PDB file of N, CA, C and O in Angstrom:
ATOM      1  N   UNK A 427      84.048 127.277 160.166  1.00 52.00           N
ATOM      2  CA  UNK A 427      84.939 128.257 159.595  1.00 52.00           C
ATOM      3  C   UNK A 427      86.348 127.680 159.583  1.00 52.00           C
ATOM      4  O   UNK A 427      86.823 127.191 160.591  1.00 52.00           O
ATOM      5  N   UNK A 428      87.007 127.755 158.463  1.00 62.00           N
ATOM      6  CA  UNK A 428      88.397 127.307 158.349  1.00 62.00           C
ATOM      7  C   UNK A 428      89.312 128.514 158.461  1.00 62.00           C
ATOM      8  O   UNK A 428      89.033 129.569 157.902  1.00 62.00           O
ATOM      9  N   UNK A 429      90.398 128.327 159.166  1.00 60.00           N
ATOM     10  CA  UNK A 429      91.379 129.389 159.340  1.00 60.00           C
ATOM     11  C   UNK A 429      92.723 128.856 158.891  1.00 60.00           C
ATOM     12  O   UNK A 429      93.141 127.777 159.303  1.00 60.00           O
ATOM     13  N   UNK A 430      93.372 129.607 158.042  1.00 65.00           N
ATOM     14  CA  UNK A 430      94.689 129.209 157.569  1.00 65.00           C
ATOM     15  C   UNK A 430      95.626 130.394 157.707  1.00 65.00           C
ATOM     16  O   UNK A 430      95.300 131.504 157.275  1.00 65.00           O
ATOM     17  N   UNK A 431      96.765 130.156 158.324  1.00 65.00           N
ATOM     18  CA  UNK A 431      97.776 131.196 158.465  1.00 65.00           C
ATOM     19  C   UNK A 431      99.063 130.653 157.863  1.00 65.00           C
ATOM     20  O   UNK A 431      99.589 129.647 158.326  1.00 65.00           O
ATOM     21  N   UNK A 432      99.515 131.305 156.822  1.00 67.00           N
ATOM     22  CA  UNK A 432     100.765 130.910 156.193  1.00 67.00           C
ATOM     23  C   UNK A 432     101.782 132.012 156.421  1.00 67.00           C
ATOM     24  O   UNK A 432     101.527 133.172 156.111  1.00 67.00           O
ATOM     25  N   UNK A 433     102.907 131.645 156.959  1.00 61.00           N
ATOM     26  CA  UNK A 433     103.987 132.593 157.178  1.00 61.00           C
ATOM     27  C   UNK A 433     105.185 132.092 156.387  1.00 61.00           C
ATOM     28  O   UNK A 433     105.735 131.042 156.692  1.00 61.00           O
ATOM     29  N   UNK A 434     105.533 132.829 155.357  1.00 63.00           N
ATOM     30  CA  UNK A 434     106.664 132.452 154.530  1.00 63.00           C
ATOM     31  C   UNK A 434     107.676 133.585 154.563  1.00 63.00           C
ATOM     32  O   UNK A 434     107.366 134.702 154.181  1.00 63.00           O
ATOM     33  N   UNK A 435     108.833 133.281 155.060  1.00 60.00           N
ATOM     34  CA  UNK A 435     109.904 134.260 155.112  1.00 60.00           C
ATOM     35  C   UNK A 435     111.097 133.649 154.393  1.00 60.00           C
ATOM     36  O   UNK A 435     111.625 132.629 154.815  1.00 60.00           O
ATOM     37  N   UNK A 436     111.477 134.262 153.297  1.00 62.00           N
ATOM     38  CA  UNK A 436     112.607 133.742 152.535  1.00 62.00           C
ATOM     39  C   UNK A 436     113.709 134.782 152.493  1.00 62.00           C
ATOM     40  O   UNK A 436     113.454 135.967 152.357  1.00 62.00           O
ATOM     41  N   UNK A 437     114.900 134.323 152.640  1.00 63.00           N
ATOM     42  CA  UNK A 437     116.088 135.173 152.562  1.00 63.00           C
ATOM     43  C   UNK A 437     116.034 136.361 153.520  1.00 63.00           C
ATOM     44  O   UNK A 437     116.496 137.441 153.194  1.00 63.00           O
ATOM     45  N   UNK A 438     115.449 136.165 154.662  1.00 64.00           N
ATOM     46  CA  UNK A 438     115.410 137.225 155.668  1.00 64.00           C
ATOM     47  C   UNK A 438     116.382 136.893 156.780  1.00 64.00           C
ATOM     48  O   UNK A 438     116.539 135.731 157.144  1.00 64.00           O
ATOM     49  N   UNK A 439     117.014 137.909 157.324  1.00 71.00           N
ATOM     50  CA  UNK A 439     117.896 137.650 158.461  1.00 71.00           C
ATOM     51  C   UNK A 439     117.067 137.142 159.642  1.00 71.00           C
ATOM     52  O   UNK A 439     115.889 137.482 159.767  1.00 71.00           O
ATOM     53  N   UNK A 440     117.672 136.336 160.494  1.00 70.00           N
ATOM     54  CA  UNK A 440     116.939 135.793 161.641  1.00 70.00           C
ATOM     55  C   UNK A 440     116.258 136.854 162.494  1.00 70.00           C
ATOM     56  O   UNK A 440     115.154 136.639 162.971  1.00 70.00           O
ATOM     57  N   UNK A 441     116.882 138.002 162.668  1.00 74.00           N
ATOM     58  CA  UNK A 441     116.270 139.042 163.505  1.00 74.00           C
ATOM     59  C   UNK A 441     114.959 139.541 162.891  1.00 74.00           C
ATOM     60  O   UNK A 441     114.005 139.838 163.604  1.00 74.00           O
ATOM     61  N   UNK A 442     114.914 139.614 161.566  1.00 81.00           N
ATOM     62  CA  UNK A 442     113.691 140.034 160.886  1.00 81.00           C
ATOM     63  C   UNK A 442     112.588 139.001 161.076  1.00 81.00           C
ATOM     64  O   UNK A 442     111.430 139.352 161.321  1.00 81.00           O
ATOM     65  N   UNK A 443     112.931 137.736 160.972  1.00 80.00           N
ATOM     66  CA  UNK A 443     111.963 136.661 161.188  1.00 80.00           C
ATOM     67  C   UNK A 443     111.441 136.705 162.613  1.00 80.00           C
ATOM     68  O   UNK A 443     110.250 136.537 162.857  1.00 80.00           O
ATOM     69  N   UNK A 444     112.323 136.954 163.569  1.00 84.00           N
ATOM     70  CA  UNK A 444     111.918 137.051 164.968  1.00 84.00           C
ATOM     71  C   UNK A 444     110.936 138.197 165.165  1.00 84.00           C
ATOM     72  O   UNK A 444     109.938 138.049 165.870  1.00 84.00           O
ATOM     73  N   UNK A 445     111.200 139.336 164.534  1.00 85.00           N
ATOM     74  CA  UNK A 445     110.314 140.487 164.672  1.00 85.00           C
ATOM     75  C   UNK A 445     108.942 140.207 164.070  1.00 85.00           C
ATOM     76  O   UNK A 445     107.917 140.558 164.658  1.00 85.00           O
ATOM     77  N   UNK A 446     108.906 139.560 162.917  1.00 85.00           N
ATOM     78  CA  UNK A 446     107.631 139.230 162.278  1.00 85.00           C
ATOM     79  C   UNK A 446     106.830 138.275 163.148  1.00 85.00           C
ATOM     80  O   UNK A 446     105.643 138.494 163.398  1.00 85.00           O
ATOM     81  N   UNK A 447     107.467 137.218 163.618  1.00 85.00           N
ATOM     82  CA  UNK A 447     106.769 136.238 164.453  1.00 85.00           C
ATOM     83  C   UNK A 447     106.287 136.874 165.754  1.00 85.00           C
ATOM     84  O   UNK A 447     105.178 136.581 166.217  1.00 85.00           O
ATOM     85  N   UNK A 448     107.087 137.764 166.335  1.00 87.00           N
ATOM     86  CA  UNK A 448     106.676 138.423 167.576  1.00 87.00           C
ATOM     87  C   UNK A 448     105.488 139.347 167.337  1.00 87.00           C
ATOM     88  O   UNK A 448     104.568 139.416 168.146  1.00 87.00           O
ATOM     89  N   UNK A 449     105.500 140.062 166.204  1.00 88.00           N
ATOM     90  CA  UNK A 449     104.363 140.930 165.886  1.00 88.00           C
ATOM     91  C   UNK A 449     103.081 140.123 165.718  1.00 88.00           C
ATOM     92  O   UNK A 449     102.010 140.531 166.179  1.00 88.00           O
ATOM     93  N   UNK A 450     103.183 138.969 165.060  1.00 86.00           N
ATOM     94  CA  UNK A 450     102.007 138.109 164.903  1.00 86.00           C
ATOM     95  C   UNK A 450     101.523 137.627 166.261  1.00 86.00           C
ATOM     96  O   UNK A 450     100.324 137.660 166.545  1.00 86.00           O
ATOM     97  N   UNK A 451     102.444 137.194 167.110  1.00 87.00           N
ATOM     98  CA  UNK A 451     102.072 136.733 168.453  1.00 87.00           C
ATOM     99  C   UNK A 451     101.388 137.847 169.237  1.00 87.00           C
ATOM    100  O   UNK A 451     100.349 137.622 169.878  1.00 87.00           O
ATOM    101  N   UNK A 452     101.941 139.057 169.179  1.00 89.00           N
ATOM    102  CA  UNK A 452     101.358 140.188 169.906  1.00 89.00           C
ATOM    103  C   UNK A 452      99.967 140.530 169.380  1.00 89.00           C
ATOM    104  O   UNK A 452      99.038 140.767 170.154  1.00 89.00           O
ATOM    105  N   UNK A 453      99.824 140.560 168.046  1.00 86.00           N
ATOM    106  CA  UNK A 453      98.527 140.875 167.443  1.00 86.00           C
ATOM    107  C   UNK A 453      97.484 139.820 167.778  1.00 86.00           C
ATOM    108  O   UNK A 453      96.333 140.135 168.072  1.00 86.00           O
ATOM    109  N   UNK A 454      97.882 138.552 167.738  1.00 83.00           N
ATOM    110  CA  UNK A 454      96.947 137.483 168.058  1.00 83.00           C
ATOM    111  C   UNK A 454      96.566 137.511 169.537  1.00 83.00           C
ATOM    112  O   UNK A 454      95.418 137.242 169.889  1.00 83.00           O
ATOM    113  N   UNK A 455      97.509 137.846 170.394  1.00 86.00           N
ATOM    114  CA  UNK A 455      97.210 137.951 171.827  1.00 86.00           C
ATOM    115  C   UNK A 455      96.207 139.071 172.075  1.00 86.00           C
ATOM    116  O   UNK A 455      95.271 138.921 172.867  1.00 86.00           O
ATOM    117  N   UNK A 456      96.376 140.174 171.380  1.00 86.00           N
ATOM    118  CA  UNK A 456      95.441 141.288 171.514  1.00 86.00           C
ATOM    119  C   UNK A 456      94.062 140.881 170.993  1.00 86.00           C
ATOM    120  O   UNK A 456      93.035 141.179 171.615  1.00 86.00           O
ATOM    121  N   UNK A 457      94.020 140.188 169.874  1.00 80.00           N
ATOM    122  CA  UNK A 457      92.762 139.697 169.324  1.00 80.00           C
ATOM    123  C   UNK A 457      92.067 138.760 170.312  1.00 80.00           C
ATOM    124  O   UNK A 457      90.869 138.890 170.569  1.00 80.00           O
ATOM    125  N   UNK A 458      92.838 137.848 170.880  1.00 80.00           N
ATOM    126  CA  UNK A 458      92.279 136.903 171.845  1.00 80.00           C
ATOM    127  C   UNK A 458      91.732 137.633 173.064  1.00 80.00           C
ATOM    128  O   UNK A 458      90.659 137.313 173.579  1.00 80.00           O
ATOM    129  N   UNK A 459      92.466 138.640 173.511  1.00 83.00           N
ATOM    130  CA  UNK A 459      92.029 139.427 174.667  1.00 83.00           C
ATOM    131  C   UNK A 459      90.707 140.138 174.374  1.00 83.00           C
ATOM    132  O   UNK A 459      89.803 140.178 175.210  1.00 83.00           O
ATOM    133  N   UNK A 460      90.590 140.688 173.169  1.00 81.00           N
ATOM    134  CA  UNK A 460      89.385 141.437 172.801  1.00 81.00           C
ATOM    135  C   UNK A 460      88.186 140.530 172.550  1.00 81.00           C
ATOM    136  O   UNK A 460      87.062 140.879 172.879  1.00 81.00           O
ATOM    137  N   UNK A 461      88.410 139.362 171.965  1.00 77.00           N
ATOM    138  CA  UNK A 461      87.303 138.497 171.574  1.00 77.00           C
ATOM    139  C   UNK A 461      86.986 137.420 172.592  1.00 77.00           C
ATOM    140  O   UNK A 461      85.910 136.833 172.565  1.00 77.00           O
ATOM    141  N   UNK A 462      87.941 137.118 173.465  1.00 78.00           N
ATOM    142  CA  UNK A 462      87.707 136.111 174.495  1.00 78.00           C
ATOM    143  C   UNK A 462      87.883 134.694 173.996  1.00 78.00           C
ATOM    144  O   UNK A 462      88.239 134.441 172.836  1.00 78.00           O
ATOM    145  N   UNK A 463      87.606 133.748 174.871  1.00 75.00           N
ATOM    146  CA  UNK A 463      87.810 132.334 174.560  1.00 75.00           C
ATOM    147  C   UNK A 463      86.794 131.789 173.568  1.00 75.00           C
ATOM    148  O   UNK A 463      87.027 130.771 172.933  1.00 75.00           O
ATOM    149  N   UNK A 464      85.661 132.462 173.427  1.00 77.00           N
ATOM    150  CA  UNK A 464      84.637 131.985 172.504  1.00 77.00           C
ATOM    151  C   UNK A 464      85.128 131.891 171.075  1.00 77.00           C
ATOM    152  O   UNK A 464      84.707 131.020 170.317  1.00 77.00           O
ATOM    153  N   UNK A 465      86.036 132.786 170.698  1.00 72.00           N
ATOM    154  CA  UNK A 465      86.552 132.758 169.325  1.00 72.00           C
ATOM    155  C   UNK A 465      87.327 131.467 169.061  1.00 72.00           C
ATOM    156  O   UNK A 465      87.281 130.921 167.970  1.00 72.00           O
ATOM    157  N   UNK A 466      88.010 130.962 170.064  1.00 74.00           N
ATOM    158  CA  UNK A 466      88.744 129.704 169.903  1.00 74.00           C
ATOM    159  C   UNK A 466      87.779 128.563 169.594  1.00 74.00           C
ATOM    160  O   UNK A 466      88.054 127.716 168.752  1.00 74.00           O
ATOM    161  N   UNK A 467      86.639 128.566 170.281  1.00 77.00           N
ATOM    162  CA  UNK A 467      85.639 127.526 170.042  1.00 77.00           C
ATOM    163  C   UNK A 467      85.084 127.612 168.626  1.00 77.00           C
ATOM    164  O   UNK A 467      84.912 126.600 167.955  1.00 77.00           O
ATOM    165  N   UNK A 468      84.804 128.834 168.176  1.00 77.00           N
ATOM    166  CA  UNK A 468      84.258 129.010 166.829  1.00 77.00           C
ATOM    167  C   UNK A 468      85.264 128.612 165.748  1.00 77.00           C
ATOM    168  O   UNK A 468      84.890 128.053 164.729  1.00 77.00           O
ATOM    169  N   UNK A 469      86.530 128.933 165.981  1.00 75.00           N
ATOM    170  CA  UNK A 469      87.556 128.624 164.987  1.00 75.00           C
ATOM    171  C   UNK A 469      88.008 127.177 165.058  1.00 75.00           C
ATOM    172  O   UNK A 469      88.602 126.659 164.118  1.00 75.00           O
ATOM    173  N   UNK A 470      87.767 126.538 166.173  1.00 77.00           N
ATOM    174  CA  UNK A 470      88.183 125.152 166.339  1.00 77.00           C
ATOM    175  C   UNK A 470      89.661 125.005 166.630  1.00 77.00           C
ATOM    176  O   UNK A 470      90.243 123.940 166.454  1.00 77.00           O
ATOM    177  N   UNK A 471      90.292 126.089 167.072  1.00 78.00           N
ATOM    178  CA  UNK A 471      91.711 126.049 167.429  1.00 78.00           C
ATOM    179  C   UNK A 471      91.939 127.064 168.547  1.00 78.00           C
ATOM    180  O   UNK A 471      91.298 128.111 168.579  1.00 78.00           O
ATOM    181  N   UNK A 472      92.804 126.740 169.438  1.00 82.00           N
ATOM    182  CA  UNK A 472      93.099 127.613 170.556  1.00 82.00           C
ATOM    183  C   UNK A 472      93.961 128.792 170.107  1.00 82.00           C
ATOM    184  O   UNK A 472      95.085 128.603 169.636  1.00 82.00           O
ATOM    185  N   UNK A 473      93.416 129.996 170.250  1.00 82.00           N
ATOM    186  CA  UNK A 473      94.172 131.195 169.888  1.00 82.00           C
ATOM    187  C   UNK A 473      95.387 131.333 170.798  1.00 82.00           C
ATOM    188  O   UNK A 473      96.468 131.697 170.347  1.00 82.00           O
ATOM    189  N   UNK A 474      95.231 131.021 172.071  1.00 84.00           N
ATOM    190  CA  UNK A 474      96.371 131.136 172.990  1.00 84.00           C
ATOM    191  C   UNK A 474      97.483 130.168 172.584  1.00 84.00           C
ATOM    192  O   UNK A 474      98.665 130.469 172.738  1.00 84.00           O
ATOM    193  N   UNK A 475      97.114 129.006 172.040  1.00 86.00           N
ATOM    194  CA  UNK A 475      98.118 128.059 171.531  1.00 86.00           C
ATOM    195  C   UNK A 475      98.880 128.678 170.356  1.00 86.00           C
ATOM    196  O   UNK A 475     100.106 128.582 170.277  1.00 86.00           O
ATOM    197  N   UNK A 476      98.154 129.325 169.449  1.00 86.00           N
ATOM    198  CA  UNK A 476      98.811 129.974 168.311  1.00 86.00           C
ATOM    199  C   UNK A 476      99.737 131.092 168.770  1.00 86.00           C
ATOM    200  O   UNK A 476     100.839 131.243 168.251  1.00 86.00           O
ATOM    201  N   UNK A 477      99.292 131.871 169.750  1.00 87.00           N
ATOM    202  CA  UNK A 477     100.122 132.938 170.298  1.00 87.00           C
ATOM    203  C   UNK A 477     101.418 132.349 170.843  1.00 87.00           C
ATOM    204  O   UNK A 477     102.520 132.840 170.568  1.00 87.00           O
ATOM    205  N   UNK A 478     101.286 131.260 171.591  1.00 89.00           N
ATOM    206  CA  UNK A 478     102.452 130.595 172.167  1.00 89.00           C
ATOM    207  C   UNK A 478     103.401 130.088 171.082  1.00 89.00           C
ATOM    208  O   UNK A 478     104.625 130.250 171.185  1.00 89.00           O
ATOM    209  N   UNK A 479     102.854 129.515 170.030  1.00 88.00           N
ATOM    210  CA  UNK A 479     103.686 128.973 168.963  1.00 88.00           C
ATOM    211  C   UNK A 479     104.453 130.072 168.230  1.00 88.00           C
ATOM    212  O   UNK A 479     105.635 129.925 167.920  1.00 88.00           O
ATOM    213  N   UNK A 480     103.794 131.198 167.956  1.00 86.00           N
ATOM    214  CA  UNK A 480     104.486 132.302 167.289  1.00 86.00           C
ATOM    215  C   UNK A 480     105.520 132.944 168.212  1.00 86.00           C
ATOM    216  O   UNK A 480     106.581 133.375 167.761  1.00 86.00           O
ATOM    217  N   UNK A 481     105.234 133.010 169.502  1.00 88.00           N
ATOM    218  CA  UNK A 481     106.213 133.540 170.456  1.00 88.00           C
ATOM    219  C   UNK A 481     107.442 132.630 170.516  1.00 88.00           C
ATOM    220  O   UNK A 481     108.583 133.107 170.576  1.00 88.00           O
ATOM    221  N   UNK A 482     107.219 131.324 170.481  1.00 88.00           N
ATOM    222  CA  UNK A 482     108.344 130.381 170.451  1.00 88.00           C
ATOM    223  C   UNK A 482     109.152 130.527 169.169  1.00 88.00           C
ATOM    224  O   UNK A 482     110.383 130.454 169.180  1.00 88.00           O
ATOM    225  N   UNK A 483     108.448 130.729 168.062  1.00 86.00           N
ATOM    226  CA  UNK A 483     109.131 130.938 166.770  1.00 86.00           C
ATOM    227  C   UNK A 483     109.993 132.192 166.835  1.00 86.00           C
ATOM    228  O   UNK A 483     111.132 132.195 166.383  1.00 86.00           O
ATOM    229  N   UNK A 484     109.445 133.250 167.404  1.00 86.00           N
ATOM    230  CA  UNK A 484     110.213 134.492 167.535  1.00 86.00           C
ATOM    231  C   UNK A 484     111.442 134.270 168.394  1.00 86.00           C
ATOM    232  O   UNK A 484     112.544 134.717 168.050  1.00 86.00           O
ATOM    233  N   UNK A 485     111.281 133.572 169.503  1.00 86.00           N
ATOM    234  CA  UNK A 485     112.407 133.316 170.401  1.00 86.00           C
ATOM    235  C   UNK A 485     113.491 132.491 169.719  1.00 86.00           C
ATOM    236  O   UNK A 485     114.686 132.712 169.937  1.00 86.00           O
ATOM    237  N   UNK A 486     113.084 131.563 168.869  1.00 86.00           N
ATOM    238  CA  UNK A 486     114.054 130.699 168.192  1.00 86.00           C
ATOM    239  C   UNK A 486     114.959 131.476 167.247  1.00 86.00           C
ATOM    240  O   UNK A 486     116.103 131.078 167.013  1.00 86.00           O
ATOM    241  N   UNK A 487     114.469 132.587 166.724  1.00 83.00           N
ATOM    242  CA  UNK A 487     115.254 133.361 165.759  1.00 83.00           C
ATOM    243  C   UNK A 487     115.968 134.558 166.365  1.00 83.00           C
ATOM    244  O   UNK A 487     116.679 135.260 165.669  1.00 83.00           O
ATOM    245  N   UNK A 488     115.764 134.808 167.647  1.00 80.00           N
ATOM    246  CA  UNK A 488     116.446 135.943 168.281  1.00 80.00           C
ATOM    247  C   UNK A 488     117.903 135.615 168.560  1.00 80.00           C
ATOM    248  O   UNK A 488     118.232 134.528 168.983  1.00 80.00           O
ATOM    249  N   UNK A 489     118.743 136.615 168.378  1.00 73.00           N
ATOM    250  CA  UNK A 489     120.143 136.467 168.762  1.00 73.00           C
ATOM    251  C   UNK A 489     120.214 136.551 170.282  1.00 73.00           C
ATOM    252  O   UNK A 489     119.302 137.064 170.926  1.00 73.00           O
ATOM    253  N   UNK A 490     121.303 136.062 170.882  1.00 71.00           N
ATOM    254  CA  UNK A 490     121.431 136.155 172.346  1.00 71.00           C
ATOM    255  C   UNK A 490     121.262 137.586 172.871  1.00 71.00           C
ATOM    256  O   UNK A 490     120.625 137.799 173.886  1.00 71.00           O
ATOM    257  N   UNK A 491     121.787 138.559 172.140  1.00 69.00           N
ATOM    258  CA  UNK A 491     121.665 139.955 172.561  1.00 69.00           C
ATOM    259  C   UNK A 491     120.202 140.408 172.509  1.00 69.00           C
ATOM    260  O   UNK A 491     119.720 141.073 173.416  1.00 69.00           O
ATOM    261  N   UNK A 492     119.503 140.042 171.440  1.00 67.00           N
ATOM    262  CA  UNK A 492     118.092 140.394 171.320  1.00 67.00           C
ATOM    263  C   UNK A 492     117.260 139.698 172.390  1.00 67.00           C
ATOM    264  O   UNK A 492     116.311 140.271 172.911  1.00 67.00           O
ATOM    265  N   UNK A 493     117.604 138.450 172.713  1.00 63.00           N
ATOM    266  CA  UNK A 493     116.880 137.709 173.743  1.00 63.00           C
ATOM    267  C   UNK A 493     116.977 138.428 175.076  1.00 63.00           C
ATOM    268  O   UNK A 493     116.000 138.542 175.809  1.00 63.00           O
ATOM    269  N   UNK A 494     118.166 138.936 175.383  1.00 66.00           N
ATOM    270  CA  UNK A 494     118.373 139.645 176.642  1.00 66.00           C
ATOM    271  C   UNK A 494     117.546 140.932 176.663  1.00 66.00           C
ATOM    272  O   UNK A 494     116.896 141.233 177.659  1.00 66.00           O
ATOM    273  N   UNK A 495     117.537 141.679 175.540  1.00 67.00           N
ATOM    274  CA  UNK A 495     116.758 142.901 175.453  1.00 67.00           C
ATOM    275  C   UNK A 495     115.265 142.613 175.600  1.00 67.00           C
ATOM    276  O   UNK A 495     114.558 143.300 176.321  1.00 67.00           O
ATOM    277  N   UNK A 496     114.779 141.572 174.926  1.00 59.00           N
ATOM    278  CA  UNK A 496     113.364 141.211 174.986  1.00 59.00           C
ATOM    279  C   UNK A 496     112.992 140.777 176.410  1.00 59.00           C
ATOM    280  O   UNK A 496     111.955 141.179 176.916  1.00 59.00           O
ATOM    281  N   UNK A 497     113.838 140.012 177.040  1.00 59.00           N
ATOM    282  CA  UNK A 497     113.588 139.546 178.402  1.00 59.00           C
ATOM    283  C   UNK A 497     113.485 140.728 179.365  1.00 59.00           C
ATOM    284  O   UNK A 497     112.600 140.790 180.202  1.00 59.00           O
ATOM    285  N   UNK A 498     114.399 141.683 179.209  1.00 62.00           N
ATOM    286  CA  UNK A 498     114.378 142.881 180.064  1.00 62.00           C
ATOM    287  C   UNK A 498     113.095 143.678 179.863  1.00 62.00           C
ATOM    288  O   UNK A 498     112.504 144.165 180.809  1.00 62.00           O
ATOM    289  N   UNK A 499     112.644 143.805 178.611  1.00 64.00           N
ATOM    290  CA  UNK A 499     111.434 144.552 178.299  1.00 64.00           C
ATOM    291  C   UNK A 499     110.205 143.864 178.898  1.00 64.00           C
ATOM    292  O   UNK A 499     109.314 144.519 179.412  1.00 64.00           O
ATOM    293  N   UNK A 500     110.140 142.548 178.848  1.00 64.00           N
ATOM    294  CA  UNK A 500     109.013 141.793 179.375  1.00 64.00           C
ATOM    295  C   UNK A 500     108.965 141.879 180.896  1.00 64.00           C
ATOM    296  O   UNK A 500     107.890 141.938 181.490  1.00 64.00           O
ATOM    297  N   UNK A 501     110.122 141.949 181.543  1.00 59.00           N
ATOM    298  CA  UNK A 501     110.184 141.992 183.005  1.00 59.00           C
ATOM    299  C   UNK A 501     109.653 143.301 183.580  1.00 59.00           C
ATOM    300  O   UNK A 501     109.256 143.357 184.718  1.00 59.00           O
ATOM    301  N   UNK A 502     109.666 144.372 182.787  1.00 57.00           N
ATOM    302  CA  UNK A 502     109.231 145.689 183.306  1.00 57.00           C
ATOM    303  C   UNK A 502     107.767 145.775 183.498  1.00 57.00           C
ATOM    304  O   UNK A 502     106.913 145.256 183.047  1.00 57.00           O
TER     305      UNK A 502
END
């Protein structure tokens, strides 16, 4: 099975890009949790790796103020 994920964001403010990438990371993490590690084997790619990459993408586009808010929310 081939899996392709294309994320194209044009002319969007960085905060919007961060929100999109974070939503993808959250959705993929939930999918991974529900399906387990076996899905990674079937797809031939680590779902947890993809989650990490989208979370990093989201972090890269967050403003310092948003980063602080997100960090506080994660700590709770």
